[in-house]
PDB file of C-alpha atoms in Angstrom:
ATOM      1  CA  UNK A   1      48.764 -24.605  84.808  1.00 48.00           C
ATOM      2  CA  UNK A   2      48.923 -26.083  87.985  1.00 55.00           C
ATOM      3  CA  UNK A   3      44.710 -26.034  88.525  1.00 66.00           C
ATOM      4  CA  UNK A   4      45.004 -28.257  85.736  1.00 63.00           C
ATOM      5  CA  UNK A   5      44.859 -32.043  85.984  1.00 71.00           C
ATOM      6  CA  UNK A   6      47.687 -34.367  84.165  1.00 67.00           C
ATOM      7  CA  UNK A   7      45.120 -34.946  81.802  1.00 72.00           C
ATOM      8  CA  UNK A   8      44.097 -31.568  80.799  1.00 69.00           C
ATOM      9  CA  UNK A   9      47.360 -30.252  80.709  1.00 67.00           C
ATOM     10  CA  UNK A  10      48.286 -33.491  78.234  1.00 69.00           C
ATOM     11  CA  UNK A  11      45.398 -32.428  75.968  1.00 72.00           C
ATOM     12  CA  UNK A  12      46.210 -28.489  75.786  1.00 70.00           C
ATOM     13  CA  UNK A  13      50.259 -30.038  75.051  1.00 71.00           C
ATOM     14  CA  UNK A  14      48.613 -32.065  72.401  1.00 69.00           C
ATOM     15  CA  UNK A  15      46.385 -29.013  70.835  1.00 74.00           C
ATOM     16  CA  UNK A  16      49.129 -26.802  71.335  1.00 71.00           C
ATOM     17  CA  UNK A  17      51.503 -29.060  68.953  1.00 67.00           C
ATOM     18  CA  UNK A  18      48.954 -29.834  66.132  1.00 68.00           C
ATOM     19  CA  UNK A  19      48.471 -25.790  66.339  1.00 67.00           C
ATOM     20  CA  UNK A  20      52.394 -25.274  65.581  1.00 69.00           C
ATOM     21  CA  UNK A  21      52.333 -28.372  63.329  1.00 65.00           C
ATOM     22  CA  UNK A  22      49.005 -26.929  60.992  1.00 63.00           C
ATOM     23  CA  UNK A  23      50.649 -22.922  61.077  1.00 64.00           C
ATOM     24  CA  UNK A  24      53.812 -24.730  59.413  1.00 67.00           C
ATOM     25  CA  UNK A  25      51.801 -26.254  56.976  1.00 62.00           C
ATOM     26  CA  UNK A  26      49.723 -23.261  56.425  1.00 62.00           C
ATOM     27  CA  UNK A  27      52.226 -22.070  53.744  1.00 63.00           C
ATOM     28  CA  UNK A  28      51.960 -24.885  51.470  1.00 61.00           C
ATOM     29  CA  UNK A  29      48.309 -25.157  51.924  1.00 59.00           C
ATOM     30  CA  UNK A  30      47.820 -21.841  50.827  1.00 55.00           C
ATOM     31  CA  UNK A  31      50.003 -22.230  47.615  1.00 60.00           C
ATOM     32  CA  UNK A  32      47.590 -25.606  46.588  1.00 62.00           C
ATOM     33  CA  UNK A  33      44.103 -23.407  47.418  1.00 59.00           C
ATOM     34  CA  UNK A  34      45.368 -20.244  45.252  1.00 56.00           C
ATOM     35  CA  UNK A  35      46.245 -21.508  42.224  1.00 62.00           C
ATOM     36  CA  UNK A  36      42.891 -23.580  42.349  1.00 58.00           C
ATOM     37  CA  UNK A  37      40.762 -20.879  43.481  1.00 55.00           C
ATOM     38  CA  UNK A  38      41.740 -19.110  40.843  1.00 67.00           C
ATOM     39  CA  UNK A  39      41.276 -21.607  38.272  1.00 59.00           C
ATOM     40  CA  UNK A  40      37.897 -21.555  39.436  1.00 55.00           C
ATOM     41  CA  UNK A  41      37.194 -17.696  39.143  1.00 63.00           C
ATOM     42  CA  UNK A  42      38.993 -17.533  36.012  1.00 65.00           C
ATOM     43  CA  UNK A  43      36.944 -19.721  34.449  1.00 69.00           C
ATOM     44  CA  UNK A  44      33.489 -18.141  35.735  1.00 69.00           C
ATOM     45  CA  UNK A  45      35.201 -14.865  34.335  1.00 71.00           C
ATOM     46  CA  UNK A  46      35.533 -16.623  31.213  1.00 75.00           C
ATOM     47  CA  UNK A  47      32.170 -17.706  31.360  1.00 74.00           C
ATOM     48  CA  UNK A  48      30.694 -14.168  31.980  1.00 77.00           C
ATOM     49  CA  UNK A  49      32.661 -12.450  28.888  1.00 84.00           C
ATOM     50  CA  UNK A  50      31.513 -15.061  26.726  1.00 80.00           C
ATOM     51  CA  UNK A  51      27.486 -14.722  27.883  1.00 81.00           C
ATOM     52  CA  UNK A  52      28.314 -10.768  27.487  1.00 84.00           C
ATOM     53  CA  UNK A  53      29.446 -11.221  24.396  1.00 85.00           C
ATOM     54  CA  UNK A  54      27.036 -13.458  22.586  1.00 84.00           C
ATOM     55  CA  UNK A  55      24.471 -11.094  24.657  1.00 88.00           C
ATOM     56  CA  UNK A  56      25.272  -8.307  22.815  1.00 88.00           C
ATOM     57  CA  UNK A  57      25.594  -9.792  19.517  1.00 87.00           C
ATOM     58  CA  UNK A  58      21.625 -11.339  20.265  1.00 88.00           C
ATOM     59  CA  UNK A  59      20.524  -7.376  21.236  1.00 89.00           C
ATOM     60  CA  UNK A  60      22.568  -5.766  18.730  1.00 88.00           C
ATOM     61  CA  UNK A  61      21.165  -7.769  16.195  1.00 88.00           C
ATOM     62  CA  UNK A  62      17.395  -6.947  16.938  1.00 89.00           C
ATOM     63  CA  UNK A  63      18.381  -2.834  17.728  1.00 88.00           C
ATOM     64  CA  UNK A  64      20.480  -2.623  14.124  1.00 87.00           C
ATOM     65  CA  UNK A  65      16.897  -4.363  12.511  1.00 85.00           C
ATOM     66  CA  UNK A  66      15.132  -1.603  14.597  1.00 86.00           C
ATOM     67  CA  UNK A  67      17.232   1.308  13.308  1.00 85.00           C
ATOM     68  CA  UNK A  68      16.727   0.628   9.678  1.00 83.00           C
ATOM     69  CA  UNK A  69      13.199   0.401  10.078  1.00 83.00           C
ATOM     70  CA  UNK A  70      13.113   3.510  12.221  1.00 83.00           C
ATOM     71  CA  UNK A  71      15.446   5.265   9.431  1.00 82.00           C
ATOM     72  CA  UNK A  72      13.673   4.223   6.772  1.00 79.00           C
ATOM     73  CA  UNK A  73       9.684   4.191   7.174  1.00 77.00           C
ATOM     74  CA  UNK A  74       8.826   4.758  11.092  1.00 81.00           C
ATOM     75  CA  UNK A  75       8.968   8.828  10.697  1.00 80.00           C
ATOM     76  CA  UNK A  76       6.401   9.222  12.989  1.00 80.00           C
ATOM     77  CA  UNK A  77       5.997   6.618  15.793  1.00 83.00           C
ATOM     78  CA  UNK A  78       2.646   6.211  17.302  1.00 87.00           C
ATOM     79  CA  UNK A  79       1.996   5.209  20.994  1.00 90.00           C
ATOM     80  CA  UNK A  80       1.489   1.441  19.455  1.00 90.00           C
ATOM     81  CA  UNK A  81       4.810   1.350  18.118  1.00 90.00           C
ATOM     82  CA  UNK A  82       6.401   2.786  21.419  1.00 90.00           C
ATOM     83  CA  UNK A  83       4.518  -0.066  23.540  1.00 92.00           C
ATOM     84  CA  UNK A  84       5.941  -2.363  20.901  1.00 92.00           C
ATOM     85  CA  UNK A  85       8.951  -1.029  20.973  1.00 90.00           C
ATOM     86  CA  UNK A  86       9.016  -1.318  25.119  1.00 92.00           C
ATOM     87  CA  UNK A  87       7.874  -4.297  25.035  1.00 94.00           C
ATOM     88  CA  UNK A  88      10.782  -5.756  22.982  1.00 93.00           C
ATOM     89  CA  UNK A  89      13.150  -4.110  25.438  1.00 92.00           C
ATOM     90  CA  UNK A  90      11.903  -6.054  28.010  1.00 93.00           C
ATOM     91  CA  UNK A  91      12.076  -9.286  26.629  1.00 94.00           C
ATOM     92  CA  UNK A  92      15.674  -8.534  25.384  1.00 93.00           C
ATOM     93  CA  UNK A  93      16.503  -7.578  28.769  1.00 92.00           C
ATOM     94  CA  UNK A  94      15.758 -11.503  29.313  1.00 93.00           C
ATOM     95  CA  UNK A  95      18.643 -12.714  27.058  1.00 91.00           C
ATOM     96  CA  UNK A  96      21.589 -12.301  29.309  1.00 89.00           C
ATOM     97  CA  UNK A  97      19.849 -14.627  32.046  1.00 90.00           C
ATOM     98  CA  UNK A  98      18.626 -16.840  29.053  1.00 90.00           C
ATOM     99  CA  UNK A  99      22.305 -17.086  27.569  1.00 87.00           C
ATOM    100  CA  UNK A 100      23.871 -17.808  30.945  1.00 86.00           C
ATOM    101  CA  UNK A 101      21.247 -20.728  31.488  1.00 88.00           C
ATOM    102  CA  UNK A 102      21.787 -22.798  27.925  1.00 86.00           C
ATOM    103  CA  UNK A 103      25.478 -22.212  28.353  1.00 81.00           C
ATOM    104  CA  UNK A 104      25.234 -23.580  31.395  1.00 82.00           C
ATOM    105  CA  UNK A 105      22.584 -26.560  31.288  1.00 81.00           C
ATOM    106  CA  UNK A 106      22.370 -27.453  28.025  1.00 81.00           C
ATOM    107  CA  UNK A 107      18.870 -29.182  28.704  1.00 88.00           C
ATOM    108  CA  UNK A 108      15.744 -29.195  26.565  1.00 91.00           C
ATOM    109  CA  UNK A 109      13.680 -27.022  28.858  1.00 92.00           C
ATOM    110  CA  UNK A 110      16.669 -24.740  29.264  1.00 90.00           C
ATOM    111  CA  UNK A 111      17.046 -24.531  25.023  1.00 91.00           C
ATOM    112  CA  UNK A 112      13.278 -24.144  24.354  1.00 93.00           C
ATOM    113  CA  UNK A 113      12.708 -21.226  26.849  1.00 93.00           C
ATOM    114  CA  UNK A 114      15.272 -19.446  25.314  1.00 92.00           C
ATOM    115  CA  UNK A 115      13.319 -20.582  21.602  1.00 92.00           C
ATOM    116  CA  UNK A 116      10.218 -19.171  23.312  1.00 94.00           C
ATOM    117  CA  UNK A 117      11.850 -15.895  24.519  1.00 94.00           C
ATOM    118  CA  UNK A 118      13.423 -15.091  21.250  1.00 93.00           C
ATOM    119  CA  UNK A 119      10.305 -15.941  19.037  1.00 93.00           C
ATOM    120  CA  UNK A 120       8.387 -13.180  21.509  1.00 94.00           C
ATOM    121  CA  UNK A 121      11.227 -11.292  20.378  1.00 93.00           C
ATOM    122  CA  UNK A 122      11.013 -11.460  16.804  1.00 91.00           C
ATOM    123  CA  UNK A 123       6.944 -11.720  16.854  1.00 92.00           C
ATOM    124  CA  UNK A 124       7.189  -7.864  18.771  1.00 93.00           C
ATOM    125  CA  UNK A 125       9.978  -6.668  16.727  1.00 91.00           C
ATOM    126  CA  UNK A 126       7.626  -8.044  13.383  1.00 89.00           C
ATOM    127  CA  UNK A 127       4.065  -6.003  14.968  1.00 89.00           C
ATOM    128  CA  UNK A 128       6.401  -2.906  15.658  1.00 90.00           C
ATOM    129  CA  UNK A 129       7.318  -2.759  12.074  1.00 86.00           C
ATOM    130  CA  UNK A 130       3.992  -3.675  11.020  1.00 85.00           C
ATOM    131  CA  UNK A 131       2.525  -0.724  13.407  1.00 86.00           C
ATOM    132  CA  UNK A 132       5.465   1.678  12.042  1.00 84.00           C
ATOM    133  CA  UNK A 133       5.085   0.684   8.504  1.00 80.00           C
ATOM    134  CA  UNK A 134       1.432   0.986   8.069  1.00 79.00           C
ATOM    135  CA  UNK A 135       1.382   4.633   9.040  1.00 73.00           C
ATOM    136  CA  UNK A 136       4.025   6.070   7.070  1.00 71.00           C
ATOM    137  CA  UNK A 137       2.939   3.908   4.044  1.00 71.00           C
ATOM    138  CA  UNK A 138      -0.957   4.249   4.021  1.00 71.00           C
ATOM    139  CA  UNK A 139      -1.198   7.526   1.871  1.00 66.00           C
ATOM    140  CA  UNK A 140       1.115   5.562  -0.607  1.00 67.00           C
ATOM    141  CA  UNK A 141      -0.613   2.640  -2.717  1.00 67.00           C
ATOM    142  CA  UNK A 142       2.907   1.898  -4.323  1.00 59.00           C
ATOM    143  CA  UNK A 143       4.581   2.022  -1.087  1.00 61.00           C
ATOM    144  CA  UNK A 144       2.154  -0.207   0.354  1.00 65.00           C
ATOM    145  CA  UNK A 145       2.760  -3.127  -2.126  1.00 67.00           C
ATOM    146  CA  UNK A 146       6.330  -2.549  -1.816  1.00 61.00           C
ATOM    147  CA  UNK A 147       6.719  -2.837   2.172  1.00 67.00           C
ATOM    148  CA  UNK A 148       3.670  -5.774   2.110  1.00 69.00           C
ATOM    149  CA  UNK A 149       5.359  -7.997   0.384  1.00 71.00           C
ATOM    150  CA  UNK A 150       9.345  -7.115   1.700  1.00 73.00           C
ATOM    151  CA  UNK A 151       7.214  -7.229   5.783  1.00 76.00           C
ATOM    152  CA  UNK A 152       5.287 -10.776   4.506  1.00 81.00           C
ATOM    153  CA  UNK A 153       8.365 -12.789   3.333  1.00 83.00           C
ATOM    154  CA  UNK A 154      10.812 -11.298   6.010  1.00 81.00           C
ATOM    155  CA  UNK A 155       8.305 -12.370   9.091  1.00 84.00           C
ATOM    156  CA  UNK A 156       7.337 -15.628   7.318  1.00 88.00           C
ATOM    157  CA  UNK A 157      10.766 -16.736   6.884  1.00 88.00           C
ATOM    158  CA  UNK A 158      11.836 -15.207  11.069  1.00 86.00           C
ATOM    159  CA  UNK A 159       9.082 -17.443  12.429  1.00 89.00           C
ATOM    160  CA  UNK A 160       9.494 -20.452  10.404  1.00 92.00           C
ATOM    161  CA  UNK A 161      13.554 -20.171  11.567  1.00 91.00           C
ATOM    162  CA  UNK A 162      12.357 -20.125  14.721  1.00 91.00           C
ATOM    163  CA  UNK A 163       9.695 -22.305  15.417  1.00 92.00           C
ATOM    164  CA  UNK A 164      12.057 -25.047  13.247  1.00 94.00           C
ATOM    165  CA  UNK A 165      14.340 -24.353  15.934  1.00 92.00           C
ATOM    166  CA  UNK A 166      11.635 -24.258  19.154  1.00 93.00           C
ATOM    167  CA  UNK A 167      11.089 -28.065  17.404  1.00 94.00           C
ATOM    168  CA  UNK A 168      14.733 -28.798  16.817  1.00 93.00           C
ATOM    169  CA  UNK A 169      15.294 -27.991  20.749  1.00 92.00           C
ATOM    170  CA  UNK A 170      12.959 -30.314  22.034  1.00 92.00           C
ATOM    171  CA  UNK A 171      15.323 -33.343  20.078  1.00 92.00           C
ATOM    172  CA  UNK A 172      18.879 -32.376  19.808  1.00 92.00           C
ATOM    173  CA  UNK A 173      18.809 -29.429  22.263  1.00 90.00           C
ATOM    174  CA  UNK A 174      22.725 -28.687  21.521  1.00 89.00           C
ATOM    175  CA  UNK A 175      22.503 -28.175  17.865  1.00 91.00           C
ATOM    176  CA  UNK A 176      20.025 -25.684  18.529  1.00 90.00           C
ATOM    177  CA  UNK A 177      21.657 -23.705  21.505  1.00 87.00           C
ATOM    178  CA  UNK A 178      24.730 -23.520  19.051  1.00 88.00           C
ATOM    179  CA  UNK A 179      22.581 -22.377  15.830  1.00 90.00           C
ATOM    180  CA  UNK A 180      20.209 -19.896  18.474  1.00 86.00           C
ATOM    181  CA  UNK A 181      23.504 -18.504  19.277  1.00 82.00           C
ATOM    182  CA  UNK A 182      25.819 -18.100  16.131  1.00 87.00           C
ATOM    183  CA  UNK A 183      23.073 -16.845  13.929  1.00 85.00           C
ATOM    184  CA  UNK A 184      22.480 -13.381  15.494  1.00 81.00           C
ATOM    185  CA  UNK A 185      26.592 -12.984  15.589  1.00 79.00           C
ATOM    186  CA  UNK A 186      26.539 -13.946  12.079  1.00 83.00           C
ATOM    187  CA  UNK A 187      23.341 -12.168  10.934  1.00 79.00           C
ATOM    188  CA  UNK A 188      25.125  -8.910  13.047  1.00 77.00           C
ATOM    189  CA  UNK A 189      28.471  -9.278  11.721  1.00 79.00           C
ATOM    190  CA  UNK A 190      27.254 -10.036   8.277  1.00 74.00           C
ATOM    191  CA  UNK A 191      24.094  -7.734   7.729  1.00 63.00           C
ATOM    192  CA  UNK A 192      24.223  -7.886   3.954  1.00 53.00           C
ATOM    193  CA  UNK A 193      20.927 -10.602   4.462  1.00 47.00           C
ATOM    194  CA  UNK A 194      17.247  -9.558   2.652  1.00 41.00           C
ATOM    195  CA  UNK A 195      16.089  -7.060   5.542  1.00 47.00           C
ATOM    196  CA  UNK A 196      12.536  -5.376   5.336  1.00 42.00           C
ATOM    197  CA  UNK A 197      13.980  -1.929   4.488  1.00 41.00           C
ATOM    198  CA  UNK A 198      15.890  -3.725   1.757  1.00 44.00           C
ATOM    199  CA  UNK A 199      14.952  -1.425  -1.400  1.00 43.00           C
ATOM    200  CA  UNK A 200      12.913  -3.917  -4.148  1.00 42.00           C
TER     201      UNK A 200
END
């Protein structure tokens, strides 16, 4: 201490109080950050389960349309409806990041690039049917008529839903997050809707 000037030694008194005064402190501190730290993770939990959960009601939607068709008419896939069938497991791989984004930033660009990535969705789902359905049904005239007209008025009314809602995104962007997100829960949850393995 004593190579120290009056000065110095003032200023290390000084650091050496606000040291002892900020370590009592540091209790109470602590107890304010916690509790809102943890508000702040708990929500972002929240936040997650939710996304999961609306995630998997969005997938398992398309994959329960998937089995029926592969139960009922797809006996045999060919290499088209396996690249189809890849393909839409891509783009679903897209929703959780898609979900996250429109429940985060409810914006118009946000709301129509989910519209756009679950219209590819439905338009691969639609040519992997298509691609499934015309083999099993092409030795079968009957068959055919059946499964043409069930395919034409299920993918007519999927991409009118959906381009309605594309357009619906680009004016009142919150109305169609909500309906782009309750519909697959309800369509999953509810699957007594006209399918295309619905029996005519």
């Amino acid at each position: 201490m004593d190579k120290f000037s009056d000065e110095e030694k003032q200023k290390l008194a000084d650091m050496q109080g606000q040291f002892k005064a900020a370590q009592k402190e540091e209790p109470a501190n602590l107890r304010e950050h916690l509790p809102a730290i943890n508000e702040v993770h708990y929500k972002g939990f929240l936040s997650d389960i939710a996304v999961f959960l609306i995630t998997f009601f969005i997938v398992a939607d398309f994959c329960y349309d998937l089995h029926l068709s592969f139960s009922y008419y797809i006996f045999r896939p060919t290499k088209t409806v396996a690249i189809m069938d890849f393909m839409l497991l891509v783009d679903l791989s897209l929703f959780p990041v898609m979900t996250k984004w429109i429940m985060a930033e409810t914006s118009t660009f946000a709301v129509v690039n989910f519209g756009v990535v679950f219209l590819i969705a439905k338009v691969v789902e639609i040519l992997t049917q298509y691609f499934g359905a015309k083999e099993t049904v092409k030795d079968s005239q009957i068959m055919r008529i059946v499964m043409n007209k069930s395919f034409v008025i299920r993918s007519v009314f999927d991409l009118v839903i959906n381009i309605i809602l594309i357009i619906m995104s680009l004016y009142i962007p919150r109305v169609a997050m909500i309906l782009y997100l309750i519909i697959p829960v309800i369509s999953f949850i509810f699957p007594n809707r006209i399918r295309l393995t619905n029996k005519d």
